[in-house]
Each structure stands twice: as structure tokens, then as C-alpha cells.
Amino acid sequence: MSAAPSYRSTVSALAFGQIVCWAALYYAFSSFVLPMQRALGWSKPELMGAFSAGLAVWGASSYAVGAAIDRGRGRAVMTLGAALAGLGFLLWSRVDSLAQLYATWALLGAAMAMTLYEPAFNVLTKRFPDRYVRGITALTLVGGFASTLSFPAAAGLMALCGWRGALAVVGGVLLLVVAPLHAWALCGTPLPHAAAAAPDARADSTLREALREPSFWLLTASFTCYSFAAAALWAHLMPAFAAKGHSEAQALSVVVWFGPAQVAGRLLHFIFARAIRPHALGLVVLGGLPLSLAIFALADHGLALLVFALLFGFANGLVTIVRGSLVPDYFGREHVGRIGGAMSGIALLARAAAPLATAWLLLALPGYREMLLALSGVGAAALIAFALARRPARTGELRAGGRVSADRSRASSGSA
């Protein structure tokens, strides 16, 4: 077997794959809604339903993807995921019925589960156990530019070759560039220092053991609440600004700060990661969500809205790093795919349900201010659940502790 690429080469290749996959699979959809609506005559709810279906499949597929990575199939998962994404975009470029669109987005939802952040985090955790936190930070730092790339790239491609042609070009890039790049980056045998860490696997929690830990359910509740509140905000952001009396240009002058704040937070973490424990970072990050939502609910003038944008961007940029580094820190690396997949799958299903659920909630509330305050309350629940989640004693550690106690007991008996 050939030698694996270096740590830096692997992280660089996966980072490129992340920025392209996020730009294509997550951010690009909104760019194609209006052209598709004009060409095919479908309503926005019908089109948005396809994206929601993709998000639901993403969540439902997360555990299976994580289990495959735990079985050593990370290379196959990420290579096949990029190839499926490319095939999905090629099929999307040919749709002429809603049934075809929904089937295509079910396929793209599976591709999301196999490529976006979580599988890359799990693969890095297993291949580079002594440096995975910095690798995760690097991936999210680069991935933070995906939205910056997606919108102008989609607009440029559509101007050049129409919406169907643009989708076909994106599909070609995913199929012919990203899939082979993933295959190369994850080829070869594990690095020596990764193999040396294997004996510690006995101390790692299995999924069954993790499910018996209160910390698993508290962390799952925390990230589920966070995902719900953040997804609801993204879905209702522009209408919420309109309800405040702001024009689209005024709203964009605030929203434009999300990206820089997100990247700045990840850059600071990249520099100071070794000085910050994941749980301490999580308290800061999760505290930023309810505070930013409360400010947005109550503020109407420019400076306060800028503070909202910076706080929300900072929190949103770091929450993926917190989740990616906390699971192996709490439960070990051996079963990180299954445990992380189960945890994130529930959160992703909440993300998929959030836009529709909050649309119904608006019918029962006076307006967006009250809805945003309710979402701030959901964010506060996420913070409380996270604060209560303490690092469990792993099964192997308990066994080791039991052996030490027994040895001490026998020693005491002998000396007596």
C-alpha cells in the first residue's frame, strides 16, 4: 500500500473539497430558486420543499455515514459522496417535474451527509489523533468562505450558460475534481502516530455506552436547540428585517458582517486553540446565540444591529468546531463516527423542520419580535443543556480505576 499524504496535504485537499461542497450543496440552492420558478412555473413552497427534503435525508443518513467511517471506510464515503453530489447536480440540470426535483434532492441530501464537515471531522480525528482539533479548525476556516464563493459563482455561471448549464458545470467540478481529490487525500495506510494511539481505544465509549451517559443527551439537546434556532433565523432573516421597516439594502448592510465575524472567530480559534478547552469555548459560543437573537428582536438602529451580526456570526462560525472537537474529547475517537452521527442527525432533522415550524409559530404570535425572543429562549435552553453536560468517565477508565482499587486493596490486605 502507498504511503498516506502528509497532514498538511490531507487538510488542504479536504479544505478545498469543503469549500466547493458547501458552496454547491448548501448555499447554491437559493440562487436557482427564481430562475427555476420562471422557467418551470413552480411555487416557492414547492421548490423549498425539495431543499427541506434534502436536509431531512442529510440528518437521517448521518448515523450510517458515521458507522461506515468507524469501520475504516472514510475514503470511500467521502469520495462516493462527492461523486453522488456531482451526479445529483447533473440530474438537477435535467429536471422537468417536481417528482424528479425531490428525488434529486434526496440524492443530494445523502451526498451532504457524506461530505459536509462531519465526515471530514471524523476522518481527521481518526487519521491524526494528536492534531485533529487544528485540522477541524482549518477546515471550518476555509469552509467559512463558501457562501462568499457560492453566490457570485452561481450568478456568473448562469449569466454565461443559463441555470441548467450552470448546474451541469457544478456537477462536473464535483464529479471530476472533488471526488478524485478526496480519493487521493485519504489514500494509503494510517500514519504511524495514528496507529500508535490504537491501544487507548479500549477506554473509548461505544455508542451504546454513550447513550447511557446524561452528557450525550444534554449535548444532543444543546446542539438540536442551537440548530433549530439558527436555521429558523436564516429562513426568516429578510422578512424579519422588513418587519422592522428596513429595506433590502439596509438589511444586506448588516447581514454582510456575518461572514467576516464567522471567519474571524475561526481564525482566533486556530491561533489560540491550545489554550482553550472545548467545553469552555462552547459556553462562550452558545451564549452568543440567545444574546444575539435578543438584540435582534429588540434593536432597531444600526449599531445594535451590527452587534447582533457580529455576535451571531462569531457563534455560528465556532459551533461546528465545538461539536467536532467535543465528541472525541468526551467519548473518545474509536466510535466518533457513530456517536457524532447520531448526535448530529437529530440536530439536522431539527434544522430541516425549523423554517416550517416557525412559520406556523408566527401565526400564533403578534409578530417577528416575539418570534425572535422565543428563538432566543430556545438558544438559552441550548446554553443551559451544554453547561450541564460534563465529561463522562469512559468505560475503559472505569475498568482501569477498578483494577487500581483492587490492587490497592490486595496490597493493603497483604501488609496487614
mmCIF file of C-alpha atoms in Angstrom:
data_model
loop_
_atom_site.group_PDB
_atom_site.id
_atom_site.type_symbol
_atom_site.label_atom_id
_atom_site.label_comp_id
_atom_site.label_asym_id
_atom_site.label_seq_id
_atom_site.Cartn_x
_atom_site.Cartn_y
_atom_site.Cartn_z
ATOM 1 C CA MET A 1 0.000 0.000 0.000
ATOM 2 C CA SER A 2 1.169 3.513 -0.745
ATOM 3 C CA ALA A 3 2.064 5.954 1.976
ATOM 4 C CA ALA A 4 -0.643 8.365 3.051
ATOM 5 C CA PRO A 5 -0.325 12.049 2.115
ATOM 6 C CA SER A 6 1.044 14.324 4.814
ATOM 7 C CA TYR A 7 -1.130 16.014 7.412
ATOM 8 C CA ARG A 8 -0.860 19.368 5.649
ATOM 9 C CA SER A 9 -1.651 17.876 2.221
ATOM 10 C CA THR A 10 -4.657 15.980 3.568
ATOM 11 C CA VAL A 11 -6.084 19.001 5.385
ATOM 12 C CA SER A 12 -5.518 21.253 2.351
ATOM 13 C CA ALA A 13 -7.237 18.828 -0.019
ATOM 14 C CA LEU A 14 -10.190 18.290 2.320
ATOM 15 C CA ALA A 15 -10.463 22.056 2.886
ATOM 16 C CA PHE A 16 -10.766 22.631 -0.864
ATOM 17 C CA GLY A 17 -13.401 19.913 -1.018
ATOM 18 C CA GLN A 18 -15.316 21.520 1.853
ATOM 19 C CA ILE A 19 -15.488 24.974 0.300
ATOM 20 C CA VAL A 20 -16.726 23.549 -3.034
ATOM 21 C CA CYS A 21 -19.199 21.106 -1.435
ATOM 22 C CA TRP A 22 -20.666 23.689 0.943
ATOM 23 C CA ALA A 23 -20.903 26.299 -1.828
ATOM 24 C CA ALA A 24 -22.669 23.829 -4.125
ATOM 25 C CA LEU A 25 -24.776 21.651 -1.830
ATOM 26 C CA TYR A 26 -25.862 24.096 0.863
ATOM 27 C CA TYR A 27 -25.650 27.692 -0.342
ATOM 28 C CA ALA A 28 -26.311 27.465 -4.086
ATOM 29 C CA PHE A 29 -29.942 26.352 -3.881
ATOM 30 C CA SER A 30 -31.329 29.824 -3.211
ATOM 31 C CA SER A 31 -29.548 31.170 -6.293
ATOM 32 C CA PHE A 32 -31.518 28.793 -8.532
ATOM 33 C CA VAL A 33 -34.988 29.275 -6.991
ATOM 34 C CA LEU A 34 -36.093 32.277 -9.073
ATOM 35 C CA PRO A 35 -34.683 31.020 -12.408
ATOM 36 C CA MET A 36 -36.374 27.657 -11.873
ATOM 37 C CA GLN A 37 -39.615 29.332 -10.859
ATOM 38 C CA ARG A 38 -39.626 31.456 -14.033
ATOM 39 C CA ALA A 39 -38.747 28.515 -16.269
ATOM 40 C CA LEU A 40 -40.927 25.790 -14.732
ATOM 41 C CA GLY A 41 -43.740 27.698 -13.008
ATOM 42 C CA TRP A 42 -43.418 26.001 -9.617
ATOM 43 C CA SER A 43 -44.182 27.922 -6.426
ATOM 44 C CA LYS A 44 -41.561 28.840 -3.844
ATOM 45 C CA PRO A 45 -43.011 26.465 -1.216
ATOM 46 C CA GLU A 46 -42.840 23.620 -3.743
ATOM 47 C CA LEU A 47 -39.203 24.456 -4.530
ATOM 48 C CA MET A 48 -38.218 24.990 -0.880
ATOM 49 C CA GLY A 49 -39.776 21.644 -0.038
ATOM 50 C CA ALA A 50 -37.140 19.929 -2.161
ATOM 51 C CA PHE A 51 -34.342 21.569 -0.174
ATOM 52 C CA SER A 52 -36.038 20.658 3.113
ATOM 53 C CA ALA A 53 -36.302 17.058 1.897
ATOM 54 C CA GLY A 54 -32.571 17.096 1.203
ATOM 55 C CA LEU A 55 -31.846 18.391 4.704
ATOM 56 C CA ALA A 56 -34.051 15.658 6.188
ATOM 57 C CA VAL A 57 -32.180 12.943 4.259
ATOM 58 C CA TRP A 58 -28.912 14.504 5.421
ATOM 59 C CA GLY A 59 -29.982 14.087 9.034
ATOM 60 C CA ALA A 60 -31.398 10.608 8.535
ATOM 61 C CA SER A 61 -28.182 9.417 6.830
ATOM 62 C CA SER A 62 -25.700 10.792 9.357
ATOM 63 C CA TYR A 63 -25.516 7.733 11.612
ATOM 64 C CA ALA A 64 -24.956 5.297 8.729
ATOM 65 C CA VAL A 65 -22.207 7.534 7.343
ATOM 66 C CA GLY A 66 -20.527 7.763 10.747
ATOM 67 C CA ALA A 67 -20.704 3.994 11.218
ATOM 68 C CA ALA A 68 -19.041 3.439 7.836
ATOM 69 C CA ILE A 69 -16.214 5.801 8.809
ATOM 70 C CA ASP A 70 -15.778 3.957 12.108
ATOM 71 C CA ARG A 71 -15.320 0.760 10.081
ATOM 72 C CA GLY A 72 -12.419 2.374 8.216
ATOM 73 C CA ARG A 73 -14.293 3.394 5.075
ATOM 74 C CA GLY A 74 -13.774 7.152 5.337
ATOM 75 C CA ARG A 75 -12.057 7.355 1.959
ATOM 76 C CA ALA A 76 -14.894 5.536 0.205
ATOM 77 C CA VAL A 77 -17.533 7.620 1.994
ATOM 78 C CA MET A 78 -16.086 10.999 1.078
ATOM 79 C CA THR A 79 -15.135 10.007 -2.480
ATOM 80 C CA LEU A 80 -18.534 8.468 -3.195
ATOM 81 C CA GLY A 81 -20.250 11.442 -1.528
ATOM 82 C CA ALA A 82 -18.582 13.935 -3.881
ATOM 83 C CA ALA A 83 -19.371 11.683 -6.862
ATOM 84 C CA LEU A 84 -23.046 11.451 -5.810
ATOM 85 C CA ALA A 85 -23.115 15.232 -5.429
ATOM 86 C CA GLY A 86 -21.807 15.624 -8.960
ATOM 87 C CA LEU A 87 -24.331 13.131 -10.321
ATOM 88 C CA GLY A 88 -27.095 14.901 -8.393
ATOM 89 C CA PHE A 89 -26.255 18.252 -9.951
ATOM 90 C CA LEU A 90 -26.187 16.708 -13.416
ATOM 91 C CA LEU A 91 -29.637 15.210 -12.771
ATOM 92 C CA TRP A 92 -30.866 18.528 -11.341
ATOM 93 C CA SER A 93 -29.852 20.247 -14.573
ATOM 94 C CA ARG A 94 -32.283 17.966 -16.448
ATOM 95 C CA VAL A 95 -35.370 18.013 -14.156
ATOM 96 C CA ASP A 96 -38.742 18.896 -15.638
ATOM 97 C CA SER A 97 -41.093 17.646 -12.892
ATOM 98 C CA LEU A 98 -41.373 18.148 -9.135
ATOM 99 C CA ALA A 99 -41.020 14.405 -8.560
ATOM 100 C CA GLN A 100 -37.660 14.459 -10.326
ATOM 101 C CA LEU A 101 -36.556 17.503 -8.312
ATOM 102 C CA TYR A 102 -37.460 15.880 -4.982
ATOM 103 C CA ALA A 103 -35.764 12.603 -5.942
ATOM 104 C CA THR A 104 -32.664 14.539 -6.969
ATOM 105 C CA TRP A 105 -32.559 16.382 -3.676
ATOM 106 C CA ALA A 106 -32.957 13.146 -1.750
ATOM 107 C CA LEU A 107 -29.778 12.014 -3.511
ATOM 108 C CA LEU A 108 -28.084 15.351 -2.769
ATOM 109 C CA GLY A 109 -29.123 15.041 0.885
ATOM 110 C CA ALA A 110 -27.229 11.758 1.096
ATOM 111 C CA ALA A 111 -24.261 13.475 -0.554
ATOM 112 C CA MET A 112 -24.436 16.213 2.123
ATOM 113 C CA ALA A 113 -24.207 13.602 4.861
ATOM 114 C CA MET A 114 -21.154 12.061 3.167
ATOM 115 C CA THR A 115 -19.216 15.278 2.514
ATOM 116 C CA LEU A 116 -20.165 18.271 4.688
ATOM 117 C CA TYR A 117 -17.971 18.813 7.760
ATOM 118 C CA GLU A 118 -18.966 15.863 9.982
ATOM 119 C CA PRO A 119 -17.401 13.056 7.887
ATOM 120 C CA ALA A 120 -14.296 15.174 7.277
ATOM 121 C CA PHE A 121 -14.037 15.874 11.025
ATOM 122 C CA ASN A 122 -14.356 12.159 11.824
ATOM 123 C CA VAL A 123 -11.764 11.131 9.242
ATOM 124 C CA LEU A 124 -9.272 13.697 10.537
ATOM 125 C CA THR A 125 -9.914 12.613 14.132
ATOM 126 C CA LYS A 126 -9.033 9.032 13.271
ATOM 127 C CA ARG A 127 -6.066 9.706 10.993
ATOM 128 C CA PHE A 128 -4.438 12.459 13.060
ATOM 129 C CA PRO A 129 -5.444 11.921 16.729
ATOM 130 C CA ASP A 130 -2.823 14.356 18.026
ATOM 131 C CA ARG A 131 -3.702 17.195 15.639
ATOM 132 C CA TYR A 132 -7.348 16.780 14.724
ATOM 133 C CA VAL A 133 -8.562 19.926 16.540
ATOM 134 C CA ARG A 134 -6.340 22.196 14.457
ATOM 135 C CA GLY A 135 -7.352 20.274 11.347
ATOM 136 C CA ILE A 136 -11.053 20.759 12.124
ATOM 137 C CA THR A 137 -10.450 24.470 12.707
ATOM 138 C CA ALA A 138 -8.604 24.754 9.384
ATOM 139 C CA LEU A 139 -11.476 23.057 7.518
ATOM 140 C CA THR A 140 -14.084 25.360 9.030
ATOM 141 C CA LEU A 141 -11.873 28.405 8.494
ATOM 142 C CA VAL A 142 -11.707 27.700 4.760
ATOM 143 C CA GLY A 143 -15.317 26.486 4.621
ATOM 144 C CA GLY A 144 -16.410 29.860 6.014
ATOM 145 C CA PHE A 145 -15.754 31.366 2.585
ATOM 146 C CA ALA A 146 -18.200 29.001 0.853
ATOM 147 C CA SER A 147 -21.087 31.460 0.884
ATOM 148 C CA THR A 148 -18.757 34.178 -0.411
ATOM 149 C CA LEU A 149 -17.844 31.882 -3.325
ATOM 150 C CA SER A 150 -21.278 30.415 -3.992
ATOM 151 C CA PHE A 151 -23.451 33.408 -4.840
ATOM 152 C CA PRO A 152 -21.169 35.213 -7.322
ATOM 153 C CA ALA A 153 -20.067 31.903 -8.881
ATOM 154 C CA ALA A 154 -23.682 30.818 -9.433
ATOM 155 C CA ALA A 155 -24.610 34.235 -10.854
ATOM 156 C CA GLY A 156 -21.616 34.214 -13.202
ATOM 157 C CA LEU A 157 -22.283 30.690 -14.449
ATOM 158 C CA MET A 158 -25.981 31.404 -15.029
ATOM 159 C CA ALA A 159 -25.119 34.560 -16.974
ATOM 160 C CA LEU A 160 -22.744 32.509 -19.097
ATOM 161 C CA CYS A 161 -24.729 29.343 -19.773
ATOM 162 C CA GLY A 162 -28.167 29.576 -18.115
ATOM 163 C CA TRP A 163 -29.353 27.845 -14.954
ATOM 164 C CA ARG A 164 -29.318 24.343 -16.418
ATOM 165 C CA GLY A 165 -25.834 24.801 -17.820
ATOM 166 C CA ALA A 166 -24.612 26.260 -14.518
ATOM 167 C CA LEU A 167 -25.859 23.194 -12.635
ATOM 168 C CA ALA A 168 -24.123 20.906 -15.131
ATOM 169 C CA VAL A 169 -20.810 22.775 -14.692
ATOM 170 C CA VAL A 170 -21.018 22.487 -10.904
ATOM 171 C CA GLY A 171 -21.792 18.793 -11.254
ATOM 172 C CA GLY A 172 -18.737 18.339 -13.440
ATOM 173 C CA VAL A 173 -16.463 20.042 -10.897
ATOM 174 C CA LEU A 174 -17.771 17.822 -8.077
ATOM 175 C CA LEU A 175 -17.513 14.645 -10.113
ATOM 176 C CA LEU A 176 -14.209 15.245 -11.906
ATOM 177 C CA VAL A 177 -12.271 17.369 -9.397
ATOM 178 C CA VAL A 178 -13.533 16.961 -5.833
ATOM 179 C CA ALA A 179 -14.202 13.198 -5.897
ATOM 180 C CA PRO A 180 -10.686 12.318 -7.170
ATOM 181 C CA LEU A 181 -9.191 14.825 -4.717
ATOM 182 C CA HIS A 182 -10.923 13.091 -1.793
ATOM 183 C CA ALA A 183 -9.728 9.717 -3.081
ATOM 184 C CA TRP A 184 -6.121 10.947 -3.207
ATOM 185 C CA ALA A 185 -6.166 12.809 0.128
ATOM 186 C CA LEU A 186 -7.392 9.750 2.051
ATOM 187 C CA CYS A 187 -5.367 7.057 0.310
ATOM 188 C CA GLY A 188 -2.599 4.994 1.876
ATOM 189 C CA THR A 189 -2.048 3.396 5.246
ATOM 190 C CA PRO A 190 -2.670 5.259 8.536
ATOM 191 C CA LEU A 191 0.194 7.395 9.725
ATOM 192 C CA PRO A 192 2.407 5.834 12.439
ATOM 193 C CA HIS A 193 1.346 8.232 15.170
ATOM 194 C CA ALA A 194 -2.332 7.491 14.429
ATOM 195 C CA ALA A 195 -1.724 3.739 14.745
ATOM 196 C CA ALA A 196 0.207 4.249 17.960
ATOM 197 C CA ALA A 197 -2.894 5.655 19.580
ATOM 198 C CA ALA A 198 -4.889 2.465 18.980
ATOM 199 C CA PRO A 199 -4.343 0.852 22.424
ATOM 200 C CA ASP A 200 -6.212 3.746 24.007
ATOM 201 C CA ALA A 201 -9.322 2.656 22.102
ATOM 202 C CA ARG A 202 -10.217 0.332 24.995
ATOM 203 C CA ALA A 203 -11.010 3.427 27.040
ATOM 204 C CA ASP A 204 -13.321 4.867 24.354
ATOM 205 C CA SER A 205 -17.090 4.729 24.692
ATOM 206 C CA THR A 206 -19.186 2.727 22.254
ATOM 207 C CA LEU A 207 -22.442 4.258 21.012
ATOM 208 C CA ARG A 208 -24.405 2.056 23.428
ATOM 209 C CA GLU A 209 -22.283 3.288 26.335
ATOM 210 C CA ALA A 210 -22.577 6.893 25.159
ATOM 211 C CA LEU A 211 -26.376 6.583 25.018
ATOM 212 C CA ARG A 212 -26.363 5.704 28.728
ATOM 213 C CA GLU A 213 -24.492 8.906 29.576
ATOM 214 C CA PRO A 214 -26.525 12.014 30.528
ATOM 215 C CA SER A 215 -23.849 14.114 28.810
ATOM 216 C CA PHE A 216 -24.715 12.562 25.412
ATOM 217 C CA TRP A 217 -28.358 13.577 25.704
ATOM 218 C CA LEU A 218 -27.536 17.004 27.129
ATOM 219 C CA LEU A 219 -25.117 17.708 24.267
ATOM 220 C CA THR A 220 -27.637 16.387 21.745
ATOM 221 C CA ALA A 221 -30.346 18.631 23.211
ATOM 222 C CA SER A 222 -27.955 21.575 23.159
ATOM 223 C CA PHE A 223 -26.927 21.220 19.523
ATOM 224 C CA THR A 224 -30.503 20.402 18.474
ATOM 225 C CA CYS A 225 -31.809 23.591 20.072
ATOM 226 C CA TYR A 226 -28.969 25.574 18.536
ATOM 227 C CA SER A 227 -29.599 24.133 15.055
ATOM 228 C CA PHE A 228 -33.321 24.835 15.303
ATOM 229 C CA ALA A 229 -32.869 28.465 16.372
ATOM 230 C CA ALA A 230 -30.120 29.209 13.832
ATOM 231 C CA ALA A 231 -31.977 27.583 10.926
ATOM 232 C CA ALA A 232 -35.158 29.461 11.817
ATOM 233 C CA LEU A 233 -33.241 32.734 11.814
ATOM 234 C CA TRP A 234 -31.708 32.009 8.394
ATOM 235 C CA ALA A 235 -35.130 31.195 6.957
ATOM 236 C CA HIS A 236 -36.837 34.324 8.314
ATOM 237 C CA LEU A 237 -33.947 36.792 8.296
ATOM 238 C CA MET A 238 -35.021 39.083 5.458
ATOM 239 C CA PRO A 239 -38.732 39.120 6.428
ATOM 240 C CA ALA A 240 -37.677 39.996 9.992
ATOM 241 C CA PHE A 241 -35.719 42.995 8.697
ATOM 242 C CA ALA A 242 -38.687 44.020 6.565
ATOM 243 C CA ALA A 243 -40.920 43.848 9.646
ATOM 244 C CA LYS A 244 -38.592 46.382 11.296
ATOM 245 C CA GLY A 245 -39.095 48.726 8.344
ATOM 246 C CA HIS A 246 -35.644 48.157 6.814
ATOM 247 C CA SER A 247 -35.115 47.974 3.067
ATOM 248 C CA GLU A 248 -33.294 45.068 1.455
ATOM 249 C CA ALA A 249 -30.181 47.238 1.024
ATOM 250 C CA GLN A 250 -30.232 48.178 4.719
ATOM 251 C CA ALA A 251 -30.649 44.524 5.686
ATOM 252 C CA LEU A 252 -27.734 43.492 3.483
ATOM 253 C CA SER A 253 -25.524 46.141 5.075
ATOM 254 C CA VAL A 254 -25.991 44.226 8.347
ATOM 255 C CA VAL A 255 -26.020 40.653 7.018
ATOM 256 C CA VAL A 256 -22.747 41.212 5.173
ATOM 257 C CA TRP A 257 -20.953 41.154 8.549
ATOM 258 C CA PHE A 258 -21.913 37.537 9.274
ATOM 259 C CA GLY A 259 -19.148 36.138 7.094
ATOM 260 C CA PRO A 260 -16.249 38.258 8.430
ATOM 261 C CA ALA A 261 -17.317 37.600 12.047
ATOM 262 C CA GLN A 262 -17.565 33.869 11.353
ATOM 263 C CA VAL A 263 -14.122 33.703 9.751
ATOM 264 C CA ALA A 264 -12.583 35.964 12.436
ATOM 265 C CA GLY A 265 -13.867 33.658 15.188
ATOM 266 C CA ARG A 266 -12.411 30.602 13.469
ATOM 267 C CA LEU A 267 -9.113 32.363 12.862
ATOM 268 C CA LEU A 268 -8.826 33.312 16.543
ATOM 269 C CA HIS A 269 -9.541 29.710 17.478
ATOM 270 C CA PHE A 270 -6.895 28.490 15.035
ATOM 271 C CA ILE A 271 -4.334 30.731 16.749
ATOM 272 C CA PHE A 272 -5.340 30.135 20.364
ATOM 273 C CA ALA A 273 -6.912 26.643 20.195
ATOM 274 C CA ARG A 274 -4.386 25.013 22.528
ATOM 275 C CA ALA A 275 -5.164 27.489 25.299
ATOM 276 C CA ILE A 276 -8.948 26.905 25.238
ATOM 277 C CA ARG A 277 -10.755 23.778 26.429
ATOM 278 C CA PRO A 278 -13.678 22.699 24.181
ATOM 279 C CA HIS A 279 -16.252 22.983 26.987
ATOM 280 C CA ALA A 280 -15.142 26.500 27.953
ATOM 281 C CA LEU A 281 -15.264 27.563 24.310
ATOM 282 C CA GLY A 282 -18.720 26.029 23.970
ATOM 283 C CA LEU A 283 -20.091 28.097 26.848
ATOM 284 C CA VAL A 284 -18.911 31.294 25.144
ATOM 285 C CA VAL A 285 -20.168 30.256 21.707
ATOM 286 C CA LEU A 286 -23.569 29.011 22.851
ATOM 287 C CA GLY A 287 -24.007 32.113 24.990
ATOM 288 C CA GLY A 288 -23.633 34.244 21.873
ATOM 289 C CA LEU A 289 -26.745 32.828 20.165
ATOM 290 C CA PRO A 290 -29.503 33.814 22.637
ATOM 291 C CA LEU A 291 -27.843 37.178 23.258
ATOM 292 C CA SER A 292 -27.608 37.983 19.548
ATOM 293 C CA LEU A 293 -31.226 36.917 18.928
ATOM 294 C CA ALA A 294 -32.465 39.037 21.831
ATOM 295 C CA ILE A 295 -30.570 42.058 20.469
ATOM 296 C CA PHE A 296 -32.042 41.489 17.001
ATOM 297 C CA ALA A 297 -35.548 41.176 18.458
ATOM 298 C CA LEU A 298 -35.349 44.408 20.440
ATOM 299 C CA ALA A 299 -32.993 46.617 18.385
ATOM 300 C CA ASP A 300 -33.938 48.873 15.504
ATOM 301 C CA HIS A 301 -30.915 51.123 14.940
ATOM 302 C CA GLY A 302 -27.647 50.441 13.122
ATOM 303 C CA LEU A 303 -25.079 49.967 15.885
ATOM 304 C CA ALA A 304 -27.130 47.419 17.826
ATOM 305 C CA LEU A 305 -27.894 45.501 14.643
ATOM 306 C CA LEU A 306 -24.171 45.448 13.839
ATOM 307 C CA VAL A 307 -23.515 43.945 17.292
ATOM 308 C CA PHE A 308 -26.172 41.318 16.519
ATOM 309 C CA ALA A 309 -24.465 40.432 13.227
ATOM 310 C CA LEU A 310 -21.010 40.164 14.803
ATOM 311 C CA LEU A 311 -22.226 38.069 17.759
ATOM 312 C CA PHE A 312 -24.286 35.712 15.620
ATOM 313 C CA GLY A 313 -21.528 35.332 13.033
ATOM 314 C CA PHE A 314 -18.953 34.628 15.742
ATOM 315 C CA ALA A 315 -21.149 31.973 17.394
ATOM 316 C CA ASN A 316 -22.222 30.376 14.118
ATOM 317 C CA GLY A 317 -18.618 30.158 12.962
ATOM 318 C CA LEU A 318 -17.404 28.310 16.038
ATOM 319 C CA VAL A 319 -20.282 25.989 16.928
ATOM 320 C CA THR A 320 -19.196 23.375 14.367
ATOM 321 C CA ILE A 321 -15.687 23.378 15.850
ATOM 322 C CA VAL A 322 -17.123 22.917 19.340
ATOM 323 C CA ARG A 323 -19.222 19.949 18.247
ATOM 324 C CA GLY A 324 -16.440 18.407 16.185
ATOM 325 C CA SER A 325 -13.859 18.567 18.977
ATOM 326 C CA LEU A 326 -16.138 17.840 21.943
ATOM 327 C CA VAL A 327 -17.388 14.409 20.826
ATOM 328 C CA PRO A 328 -13.907 12.778 20.759
ATOM 329 C CA ASP A 329 -12.935 14.686 23.899
ATOM 330 C CA TYR A 330 -15.954 13.313 25.792
ATOM 331 C CA PHE A 331 -16.340 9.845 24.274
ATOM 332 C CA GLY A 332 -13.035 9.011 22.570
ATOM 333 C CA ARG A 333 -12.096 8.539 18.925
ATOM 334 C CA GLU A 334 -12.804 4.853 18.255
ATOM 335 C CA HIS A 335 -16.571 5.286 17.714
ATOM 336 C CA VAL A 336 -16.643 9.003 16.955
ATOM 337 C CA GLY A 337 -18.454 8.425 13.646
ATOM 338 C CA ARG A 338 -21.421 6.605 15.161
ATOM 339 C CA ILE A 339 -21.682 8.858 18.220
ATOM 340 C CA GLY A 340 -21.237 12.080 16.276
ATOM 341 C CA GLY A 341 -23.559 10.845 13.527
ATOM 342 C CA ALA A 342 -26.345 10.020 15.989
ATOM 343 C CA MET A 343 -25.938 13.380 17.709
ATOM 344 C CA SER A 344 -25.776 15.487 14.559
ATOM 345 C CA GLY A 345 -28.530 13.527 12.821
ATOM 346 C CA ILE A 346 -31.075 14.621 15.421
ATOM 347 C CA ALA A 347 -29.855 18.217 15.177
ATOM 348 C CA LEU A 348 -30.073 18.156 11.379
ATOM 349 C CA LEU A 349 -33.663 16.933 11.468
ATOM 350 C CA ALA A 350 -34.466 19.874 13.745
ATOM 351 C CA ARG A 351 -32.746 22.187 11.246
ATOM 352 C CA ALA A 352 -34.893 20.806 8.444
ATOM 353 C CA ALA A 353 -38.098 21.306 10.449
ATOM 354 C CA ALA A 354 -37.267 24.794 11.770
ATOM 355 C CA PRO A 355 -38.367 27.013 8.827
ATOM 356 C CA LEU A 356 -41.835 25.430 8.588
ATOM 357 C CA ALA A 357 -42.294 25.147 12.369
ATOM 358 C CA THR A 358 -41.511 28.827 12.927
ATOM 359 C CA ALA A 359 -43.775 29.825 10.035
ATOM 360 C CA TRP A 360 -46.609 28.120 11.918
ATOM 361 C CA LEU A 361 -45.445 29.746 15.167
ATOM 362 C CA LEU A 362 -45.770 33.171 13.570
ATOM 363 C CA LEU A 363 -49.484 32.548 13.118
ATOM 364 C CA ALA A 364 -49.866 32.333 16.900
ATOM 365 C CA LEU A 365 -47.635 35.300 17.799
ATOM 366 C CA PRO A 366 -48.082 39.063 17.299
ATOM 367 C CA GLY A 367 -45.018 39.347 15.045
ATOM 368 C CA TYR A 368 -41.343 38.781 14.406
ATOM 369 C CA ARG A 369 -40.157 40.444 17.622
ATOM 370 C CA GLU A 370 -41.958 37.851 19.705
ATOM 371 C CA MET A 371 -40.779 35.017 17.464
ATOM 372 C CA LEU A 372 -37.158 36.138 17.782
ATOM 373 C CA LEU A 373 -37.494 36.349 21.557
ATOM 374 C CA ALA A 374 -38.916 32.808 21.540
ATOM 375 C CA LEU A 375 -35.902 31.674 19.491
ATOM 376 C CA SER A 376 -33.644 33.434 21.997
ATOM 377 C CA GLY A 377 -35.297 31.293 24.667
ATOM 378 C CA VAL A 378 -34.510 28.171 22.613
ATOM 379 C CA GLY A 379 -30.896 29.389 22.414
ATOM 380 C CA ALA A 380 -30.836 29.869 26.197
ATOM 381 C CA ALA A 381 -32.056 26.269 26.613
ATOM 382 C CA ALA A 382 -29.152 25.153 24.400
ATOM 383 C CA LEU A 383 -26.699 27.004 26.655
ATOM 384 C CA ILE A 384 -28.157 25.516 29.859
ATOM 385 C CA ALA A 385 -28.074 21.966 28.489
ATOM 386 C CA PHE A 386 -24.467 22.440 27.369
ATOM 387 C CA ALA A 387 -23.419 23.838 30.753
ATOM 388 C CA LEU A 388 -24.865 20.764 32.482
ATOM 389 C CA ALA A 389 -23.050 18.307 30.184
ATOM 390 C CA ARG A 390 -19.941 17.109 31.988
ATOM 391 C CA ARG A 391 -17.231 14.906 30.534
ATOM 392 C CA PRO A 392 -18.114 11.305 31.461
ATOM 393 C CA ALA A 393 -15.703 8.731 32.844
ATOM 394 C CA ARG A 394 -15.141 6.331 29.972
ATOM 395 C CA THR A 395 -15.693 2.597 30.360
ATOM 396 C CA GLY A 396 -12.023 1.787 29.969
ATOM 397 C CA GLU A 397 -11.064 4.408 32.514
ATOM 398 C CA LEU A 398 -13.553 2.941 34.986
ATOM 399 C CA ARG A 399 -12.104 -0.519 34.417
ATOM 400 C CA ALA A 400 -8.608 0.798 34.914
ATOM 401 C CA GLY A 401 -9.742 2.568 38.056
ATOM 402 C CA GLY A 402 -11.307 -0.656 39.298
ATOM 403 C CA ARG A 403 -8.068 -2.566 38.725
ATOM 404 C CA VAL A 404 -6.096 0.081 40.590
ATOM 405 C CA SER A 405 -8.533 -0.077 43.516
ATOM 406 C CA ALA A 406 -8.381 -3.877 43.583
ATOM 407 C CA ASP A 407 -4.577 -3.853 43.502
ATOM 408 C CA ARG A 408 -4.542 -1.355 46.353
ATOM 409 C CA SER A 409 -6.991 -3.495 48.321
ATOM 410 C CA ARG A 410 -4.858 -6.613 47.875
ATOM 411 C CA ALA A 411 -1.757 -4.668 48.837
ATOM 412 C CA SER A 412 -3.465 -3.417 51.964
ATOM 413 C CA SER A 413 -4.574 -6.954 52.866
ATOM 414 C CA GLY A 414 -1.087 -8.293 52.393
ATOM 415 C CA SER A 415 0.569 -5.636 54.524
ATOM 416 C CA ALA A 416 -2.000 -6.090 57.263
#
